[in-house]
Amino acid sequence: MCRCILQQSHGSMQQQTKMVYRLMCSQVTTSVELHVEKEDLGSYYKELNKSLSSKSLAKVQDVVESRLHHPAASTLADLVQFSPDLQRLVALGVSFTEVEKYEGAPDLLASLSYFPQINDMVNLLHSMGIEDVASVINRCPFILGQHVETIKERVLYLSAKKFKRNQISEIVCRCPWWLLEEISEIDARLGAIQVVFELKAKDLRTMTTKSPRVILSDIIRLKEFAFTMRKVYSLEPKQLSRMVTNAPSVSITSRTSLKRRLDFLLDTMEISMEQIIAWPSVLRNRERRIEERHKLLKHLGLAEYDATKAGYVSLQRLVSGKTDVFCSEVAHISEQQYFDFIKTL
């Protein structure tokens, strides 16, 4: 099987006759990389003929000549008709539009054989309980360039840390880039985060599963969040642990946004810190959303945030849901009335 990775030189359409072809063939163990001018096709084919069978060479000739006459064709989609391997990826559900957002990913996919390279990785991901393998590849195509045994070792590491099978699959589905990290790096990060937030092992696993991206975040930023919550807002260690376990992504909120939201909730809305700890996801909502909805409820006489009183509105009900749901189920007004009120602010 022969696969081409095709790259055009920069310049005008008239100047784009010079291209680079890297040909990887199952018949040989090396790659051929040549710079080709349109008038040099004869010598190009002669060079290729030294290592390729006549059948493979015929395929290469078709691709090269097609590319020279259609210089605008420069995506993986343009190569699908020539590559059964790429066709299998399409059948799997891989989106080349998504893949091509990552620099170097198109070259990687075009250079791989479906059997056994891609197929082995797909089978491994399936064995981990991941049903939508294509989604994982779309968001992290470089996983296909990893050795299967390397990925197995990283999965075994998580198992050794007592992550359950469903937790591991959730981590990979939510952040496939996890599988590209060295075990030593992940181990160091998990250890550091456990210390920063004084987490029990079980809570660390919960936090990791809910938001694996947080584990890959800047550790300095996480330390700043912990310091702010302890020193500025007087949270006890158990309260902080509970907060990041309930909503891990809160820990990567910018310091400025975090302060504005907390100050508005605590001072203006008179929400207790315990309520925020119970549902910290409120801190991931824009200040404008919180402020507009609160002011509307206050205008309507519905801003009741005390759980012991009638008409209680939880933080989740306040900020969750689209505008139409909030209007009908919480504010009990029409969307038009809502927008009319917002204009007065």
CSV table of C-alpha atoms in Angstrom, one decimal:
chain,number,residue,atom,x,y,z
A,1,MET,CA,0.0,0.0,0.0
A,2,CYS,CA,1.3,3.4,-0.9
A,3,ARG,CA,0.5,6.7,0.8
A,4,CYS,CA,1.3,10.2,-0.2
A,5,ILE,CA,1.8,13.3,2.0
A,6,LEU,CA,1.5,16.2,-0.3
A,7,GLN,CA,2.6,19.8,0.4
A,8,GLN,CA,2.5,22.8,-1.8
A,9,SER,CA,5.1,25.5,-1.8
A,10,HIS,CA,4.1,29.0,-0.8
A,11,GLY,CA,3.4,31.5,-3.6
A,12,SER,CA,0.8,32.3,-6.3
A,13,MET,CA,-1.2,29.5,-8.0
A,14,GLN,CA,1.1,29.8,-11.1
A,15,GLN,CA,4.1,29.3,-8.9
A,16,GLN,CA,2.7,26.3,-7.0
A,17,THR,CA,4.0,23.6,-9.4
A,18,LYS,CA,6.8,22.7,-7.0
A,19,MET,CA,5.7,20.2,-4.4
A,20,VAL,CA,7.1,17.8,-1.9
A,21,TYR,CA,6.1,14.1,-2.0
A,22,ARG,CA,6.9,11.8,0.9
A,23,LEU,CA,5.9,8.2,-0.1
A,24,MET,CA,5.7,5.5,2.5
A,25,CYS,CA,5.2,2.0,1.0
A,26,SER,CA,4.6,-1.3,2.5
A,27,GLN,CA,7.1,-2.8,0.0
A,28,VAL,CA,10.0,-0.8,1.4
A,29,THR,CA,11.2,0.2,4.9
A,30,THR,CA,12.3,3.7,3.9
A,31,SER,CA,10.7,6.9,2.8
A,32,VAL,CA,11.4,8.7,-0.4
A,33,GLU,CA,11.3,12.5,-0.2
A,34,LEU,CA,11.8,14.5,-3.4
A,35,HIS,CA,11.3,18.1,-4.5
A,36,VAL,CA,9.6,17.8,-7.9
A,37,GLU,CA,9.1,20.3,-10.7
A,38,LYS,CA,6.4,19.6,-13.3
A,39,GLU,CA,9.0,19.2,-16.0
A,40,ASP,CA,11.0,16.7,-13.9
A,41,LEU,CA,8.4,14.0,-13.6
A,42,GLY,CA,10.4,11.6,-15.8
A,43,SER,CA,13.4,11.6,-13.5
A,44,TYR,CA,11.1,11.5,-10.5
A,45,TYR,CA,9.4,8.3,-11.6
A,46,LYS,CA,12.8,6.8,-12.5
A,47,GLU,CA,14.0,7.4,-9.0
A,48,LEU,CA,10.8,5.9,-7.5
A,49,ASN,CA,11.0,2.9,-9.7
A,50,LYS,CA,14.1,1.8,-7.8
A,51,SER,CA,12.1,1.0,-4.7
A,52,LEU,CA,8.4,0.5,-5.8
A,53,SER,CA,6.6,-2.2,-7.7
A,54,SER,CA,5.1,-1.2,-11.0
A,55,LYS,CA,1.6,-1.4,-9.5
A,56,SER,CA,2.5,0.9,-6.6
A,57,LEU,CA,4.3,3.2,-9.0
A,58,ALA,CA,1.2,3.5,-11.2
A,59,LYS,CA,-0.8,4.7,-8.1
A,60,VAL,CA,1.9,7.2,-7.3
A,61,GLN,CA,1.9,8.5,-10.8
A,62,ASP,CA,-1.9,9.0,-10.7
A,63,VAL,CA,-1.7,10.9,-7.4
A,64,VAL,CA,1.3,13.1,-8.5
A,65,GLU,CA,-0.2,14.0,-11.9
A,66,SER,CA,-3.6,14.7,-10.4
A,67,ARG,CA,-2.0,17.0,-7.8
A,68,LEU,CA,0.0,18.9,-10.4
A,69,HIS,CA,-3.1,19.6,-12.4
A,70,HIS,CA,-5.2,20.4,-9.3
A,71,PRO,CA,-2.9,22.4,-7.0
A,72,ALA,CA,-5.8,23.5,-4.8
A,73,ALA,CA,-6.2,19.9,-3.5
A,74,SER,CA,-4.2,20.0,-0.3
A,75,THR,CA,-6.2,18.3,2.4
A,76,LEU,CA,-6.7,14.8,3.7
A,77,ALA,CA,-10.1,14.8,2.0
A,78,ASP,CA,-8.4,15.2,-1.3
A,79,LEU,CA,-6.3,12.0,-0.7
A,80,VAL,CA,-9.2,9.8,0.5
A,81,GLN,CA,-9.9,8.4,-3.0
A,82,PHE,CA,-6.3,7.2,-3.2
A,83,SER,CA,-5.9,5.7,0.3
A,84,PRO,CA,-7.9,2.8,1.7
A,85,ASP,CA,-6.4,3.6,5.1
A,86,LEU,CA,-7.9,7.1,5.1
A,87,GLN,CA,-11.2,5.6,3.8
A,88,ARG,CA,-11.3,3.3,6.9
A,89,LEU,CA,-10.8,6.3,9.1
A,90,VAL,CA,-13.7,8.1,7.5
A,91,ALA,CA,-15.8,5.0,8.0
A,92,LEU,CA,-14.8,5.0,11.6
A,93,GLY,CA,-16.2,8.5,11.9
A,94,VAL,CA,-13.0,10.5,11.9
A,95,SER,CA,-13.5,14.1,10.8
A,96,PHE,CA,-10.5,15.4,8.7
A,97,THR,CA,-11.8,18.9,9.2
A,98,GLU,CA,-11.2,18.5,12.9
A,99,VAL,CA,-7.9,16.7,12.5
A,100,GLU,CA,-6.5,19.3,10.3
A,101,LYS,CA,-6.8,21.9,13.0
A,102,TYR,CA,-3.7,20.4,14.6
A,103,GLU,CA,-0.4,21.1,13.0
A,104,GLY,CA,1.3,18.0,11.8
A,105,ALA,CA,-1.7,15.8,12.3
A,106,PRO,CA,-2.6,15.4,8.5
A,107,ASP,CA,0.9,14.2,7.8
A,108,LEU,CA,0.7,11.7,10.6
A,109,LEU,CA,-2.6,10.2,9.5
A,110,ALA,CA,-1.5,10.0,5.9
A,111,SER,CA,1.7,8.2,6.9
A,112,LEU,CA,0.1,5.5,9.0
A,113,SER,CA,-1.2,2.0,7.9
A,114,TYR,CA,-4.6,1.1,9.2
A,115,PHE,CA,-3.4,-2.4,9.7
A,116,PRO,CA,-1.9,-2.9,12.2
A,117,GLN,CA,-1.1,0.5,13.5
A,118,ILE,CA,-4.4,2.3,13.6
A,119,ASN,CA,-6.5,-0.8,14.1
A,120,ASP,CA,-4.5,-1.9,17.2
A,121,MET,CA,-5.0,1.5,18.8
A,122,VAL,CA,-8.8,1.5,17.9
A,123,ASN,CA,-9.1,-1.9,19.5
A,124,LEU,CA,-7.3,-0.8,22.6
A,125,LEU,CA,-9.5,2.2,23.0
A,126,HIS,CA,-12.6,0.0,22.6
A,127,SER,CA,-11.2,-2.4,25.2
A,128,MET,CA,-11.1,0.6,27.6
A,129,GLY,CA,-14.8,1.0,27.3
A,130,ILE,CA,-14.7,4.0,24.9
A,131,GLU,CA,-17.5,3.7,22.4
A,132,ASP,CA,-16.9,6.8,20.3
A,133,VAL,CA,-13.3,6.2,19.3
A,134,ALA,CA,-13.6,8.7,16.4
A,135,SER,CA,-14.3,11.5,18.9
A,136,VAL,CA,-11.1,10.8,20.7
A,137,ILE,CA,-9.1,10.8,17.5
A,138,ASN,CA,-10.7,14.0,16.3
A,139,ARG,CA,-9.7,15.8,19.4
A,140,CYS,CA,-6.3,14.1,19.8
A,141,PRO,CA,-5.1,12.7,16.4
A,142,PHE,CA,-1.6,12.3,17.7
A,143,ILE,CA,-2.7,9.3,19.8
A,144,LEU,CA,-2.5,7.3,16.6
A,145,GLY,CA,1.2,8.0,16.5
A,146,GLN,CA,1.8,6.4,19.9
A,147,HIS,CA,2.9,2.8,20.5
A,148,VAL,CA,0.1,0.7,21.7
A,149,GLU,CA,2.2,-0.8,24.5
A,150,THR,CA,3.1,2.7,25.7
A,151,ILE,CA,-0.6,3.6,26.0
A,152,LYS,CA,-1.3,0.3,27.8
A,153,GLU,CA,1.4,1.2,30.4
A,154,ARG,CA,-0.3,4.5,31.0
A,155,VAL,CA,-3.7,2.9,31.5
A,156,LEU,CA,-2.1,0.3,33.8
A,157,TYR,CA,-0.6,3.1,35.9
A,158,LEU,CA,-4.1,4.6,36.4
A,159,SER,CA,-5.4,1.2,37.3
A,160,ALA,CA,-2.6,0.8,39.8
A,161,LYS,CA,-3.7,4.1,41.3
A,162,LYS,CA,-7.1,2.5,41.9
A,163,PHE,CA,-9.0,4.4,39.1
A,164,LYS,CA,-11.9,2.2,38.0
A,165,ARG,CA,-12.4,1.2,34.4
A,166,ASN,CA,-15.2,3.6,33.9
A,167,GLN,CA,-13.2,6.4,35.4
A,168,ILE,CA,-10.3,5.8,33.0
A,169,SER,CA,-12.6,5.8,30.0
A,170,GLU,CA,-14.2,9.1,31.2
A,171,ILE,CA,-10.7,10.7,31.6
A,172,VAL,CA,-9.8,9.7,28.1
A,173,CYS,CA,-13.1,10.8,26.6
A,174,ARG,CA,-13.0,14.2,28.3
A,175,CYS,CA,-9.3,14.8,27.7
A,176,PRO,CA,-7.6,12.4,25.3
A,177,TRP,CA,-4.3,14.3,25.6
A,178,TRP,CA,-3.9,12.5,28.9
A,179,LEU,CA,-2.7,9.5,27.1
A,180,LEU,CA,0.2,11.5,25.6
A,181,GLU,CA,1.6,12.4,28.9
A,182,GLU,CA,4.5,10.5,30.5
A,183,ILE,CA,3.7,8.5,33.5
A,184,SER,CA,6.3,10.3,35.6
A,185,GLU,CA,4.6,13.7,34.7
A,186,ILE,CA,1.1,12.5,35.6
A,187,ASP,CA,2.3,11.0,38.8
A,188,ALA,CA,4.1,14.2,39.8
A,189,ARG,CA,1.0,16.3,39.0
A,190,LEU,CA,-1.4,14.1,40.9
A,191,GLY,CA,0.9,14.2,43.9
A,192,ALA,CA,1.3,18.0,43.8
A,193,ILE,CA,-2.4,18.6,43.5
A,194,GLN,CA,-3.2,16.2,46.3
A,195,VAL,CA,-0.9,18.2,48.5
A,196,VAL,CA,-2.2,21.6,47.4
A,197,PHE,CA,-5.8,20.8,48.1
A,198,GLU,CA,-5.2,18.3,50.9
A,199,LEU,CA,-7.2,15.7,49.2
A,200,LYS,CA,-7.9,12.1,50.1
A,201,ALA,CA,-6.9,9.6,47.4
A,202,LYS,CA,-10.6,9.0,46.7
A,203,ASP,CA,-11.3,12.7,46.2
A,204,LEU,CA,-8.3,13.1,44.0
A,205,ARG,CA,-9.6,10.3,41.7
A,206,THR,CA,-13.0,12.0,41.7
A,207,MET,CA,-11.5,15.4,40.8
A,208,THR,CA,-9.4,13.9,38.1
A,209,THR,CA,-12.3,12.0,36.5
A,210,LYS,CA,-14.6,15.1,36.5
A,211,SER,CA,-12.0,17.4,35.0
A,212,PRO,CA,-8.8,15.8,33.8
A,213,ARG,CA,-7.8,19.0,32.1
A,214,VAL,CA,-7.3,20.6,35.5
A,215,ILE,CA,-4.6,18.0,36.3
A,216,LEU,CA,-2.7,19.2,33.2
A,217,SER,CA,-3.1,22.9,34.1
A,218,ASP,CA,-0.4,25.2,35.5
A,219,ILE,CA,0.3,24.1,39.0
A,220,ILE,CA,1.1,27.7,40.0
A,221,ARG,CA,-2.4,28.7,39.0
A,222,LEU,CA,-3.9,26.0,41.2
A,223,LYS,CA,-1.7,27.1,44.1
A,224,GLU,CA,-2.9,30.7,43.7
A,225,PHE,CA,-6.5,29.6,43.8
A,226,ALA,CA,-5.9,27.6,47.0
A,227,PHE,CA,-4.1,30.5,48.6
A,228,THR,CA,-6.9,32.9,47.7
A,229,MET,CA,-9.7,30.7,49.1
A,230,ARG,CA,-7.8,30.0,52.3
A,231,LYS,CA,-6.4,33.5,53.1
A,232,VAL,CA,-8.9,35.8,51.5
A,233,TYR,CA,-12.1,33.9,52.0
A,234,SER,CA,-11.1,31.9,55.1
A,235,LEU,CA,-11.9,28.4,53.8
A,236,GLU,CA,-11.0,25.5,56.0
A,237,PRO,CA,-9.0,22.7,54.3
A,238,LYS,CA,-12.0,20.4,54.3
A,239,GLN,CA,-14.2,23.1,52.7
A,240,LEU,CA,-11.6,23.7,49.9
A,241,SER,CA,-11.3,20.0,49.3
A,242,ARG,CA,-15.0,19.7,49.0
A,243,MET,CA,-15.2,22.7,46.6
A,244,VAL,CA,-12.6,21.4,44.1
A,245,THR,CA,-14.0,17.9,44.3
A,246,ASN,CA,-17.5,19.1,43.5
A,247,ALA,CA,-16.4,21.4,40.7
A,248,PRO,CA,-12.7,21.0,39.8
A,249,SER,CA,-12.7,23.5,37.0
A,250,VAL,CA,-13.4,26.3,39.5
A,251,SER,CA,-9.7,26.0,40.5
A,252,ILE,CA,-8.5,27.3,37.1
A,253,THR,CA,-10.8,30.4,37.1
A,254,SER,CA,-8.8,33.6,36.8
A,255,ARG,CA,-8.2,35.4,40.0
A,256,THR,CA,-9.9,38.6,38.9
A,257,SER,CA,-13.1,36.8,37.7
A,258,LEU,CA,-13.1,34.7,40.8
A,259,LYS,CA,-13.0,37.7,43.1
A,260,ARG,CA,-15.7,39.6,41.2
A,261,ARG,CA,-18.1,36.7,41.3
A,262,LEU,CA,-17.5,35.8,44.9
A,263,ASP,CA,-17.8,39.4,46.1
A,264,PHE,CA,-21.1,39.8,44.2
A,265,LEU,CA,-22.5,36.5,45.6
A,266,LEU,CA,-21.4,37.1,49.1
A,267,ASP,CA,-22.0,40.9,49.5
A,268,THR,CA,-24.8,41.8,47.1
A,269,MET,CA,-26.8,38.6,47.0
A,270,GLU,CA,-25.9,37.7,50.6
A,271,ILE,CA,-25.2,34.1,49.7
A,272,SER,CA,-23.4,32.1,52.3
A,273,MET,CA,-20.0,30.6,51.6
A,274,GLU,CA,-21.4,27.2,52.5
A,275,GLN,CA,-24.0,27.5,49.7
A,276,ILE,CA,-21.2,28.3,47.2
A,277,ILE,CA,-19.1,25.3,48.5
A,278,ALA,CA,-22.1,23.1,48.0
A,279,TRP,CA,-22.5,24.2,44.4
A,280,PRO,CA,-19.2,25.9,43.3
A,281,SER,CA,-20.1,25.6,39.6
A,282,VAL,CA,-21.8,29.0,40.1
A,283,LEU,CA,-18.3,30.5,40.0
A,284,ARG,CA,-17.8,29.3,36.4
A,285,ASN,CA,-20.7,31.4,35.2
A,286,ARG,CA,-20.1,34.9,33.8
A,287,GLU,CA,-20.7,37.8,36.3
A,288,ARG,CA,-23.2,39.4,33.8
A,289,ARG,CA,-25.4,36.3,33.8
A,290,ILE,CA,-25.5,36.1,37.6
A,291,GLU,CA,-26.1,39.8,38.0
A,292,GLU,CA,-28.8,40.1,35.4
A,293,ARG,CA,-30.8,37.1,36.7
A,294,HIS,CA,-30.5,38.2,40.3
A,295,LYS,CA,-31.6,41.7,39.6
A,296,LEU,CA,-34.6,40.4,37.7
A,297,LEU,CA,-35.7,38.2,40.5
A,298,LYS,CA,-35.2,41.0,43.0
A,299,HIS,CA,-37.4,43.2,40.8
A,300,LEU,CA,-40.0,40.5,40.8
A,301,GLY,CA,-39.7,39.9,44.5
A,302,LEU,CA,-38.5,36.4,43.9
A,303,ALA,CA,-34.8,36.7,45.0
A,304,GLU,CA,-35.1,34.2,47.9
A,305,TYR,CA,-31.9,32.3,48.4
A,306,ASP,CA,-32.6,30.9,51.9
A,307,ALA,CA,-33.3,27.2,51.7
A,308,THR,CA,-35.5,27.3,54.8
A,309,LYS,CA,-38.0,29.8,53.3
A,310,ALA,CA,-40.8,29.5,50.7
A,311,GLY,CA,-39.9,30.3,47.1
A,312,TYR,CA,-36.3,29.3,47.6
A,313,VAL,CA,-34.1,29.6,44.5
A,314,SER,CA,-31.0,27.6,44.5
A,315,LEU,CA,-27.8,28.8,42.8
A,316,GLN,CA,-28.1,26.0,40.3
A,317,ARG,CA,-31.6,27.1,39.3
A,318,LEU,CA,-30.4,30.7,39.2
A,319,VAL,CA,-27.7,30.2,36.6
A,320,SER,CA,-28.4,26.9,34.9
A,321,GLY,CA,-30.6,26.5,31.9
A,322,LYS,CA,-31.2,28.6,28.8
A,323,THR,CA,-33.1,31.9,29.0
A,324,ASP,CA,-36.4,30.4,28.1
A,325,VAL,CA,-36.2,27.8,30.8
A,326,PHE,CA,-35.1,30.3,33.5
A,327,CYS,CA,-38.0,32.7,32.5
A,328,SER,CA,-40.7,30.0,32.6
A,329,GLU,CA,-39.5,27.9,35.5
A,330,VAL,CA,-37.9,30.4,37.8
A,331,ALA,CA,-39.0,34.0,37.0
A,332,HIS,CA,-42.4,33.0,35.6
A,333,ILE,CA,-42.4,35.6,32.9
A,334,SER,CA,-42.0,35.6,29.1
A,335,GLU,CA,-38.7,35.9,27.4
A,336,GLN,CA,-39.7,39.2,25.9
A,337,GLN,CA,-40.4,40.6,29.4
A,338,TYR,CA,-36.9,39.3,30.4
A,339,PHE,CA,-35.2,41.1,27.5
A,340,ASP,CA,-37.2,44.3,28.1
A,341,PHE,CA,-36.0,44.3,31.7
A,342,ILE,CA,-32.4,43.7,30.8
A,343,LYS,CA,-32.5,46.8,28.6
A,344,THR,CA,-33.2,48.9,31.6
A,345,LEU,CA,-30.1,47.9,33.5
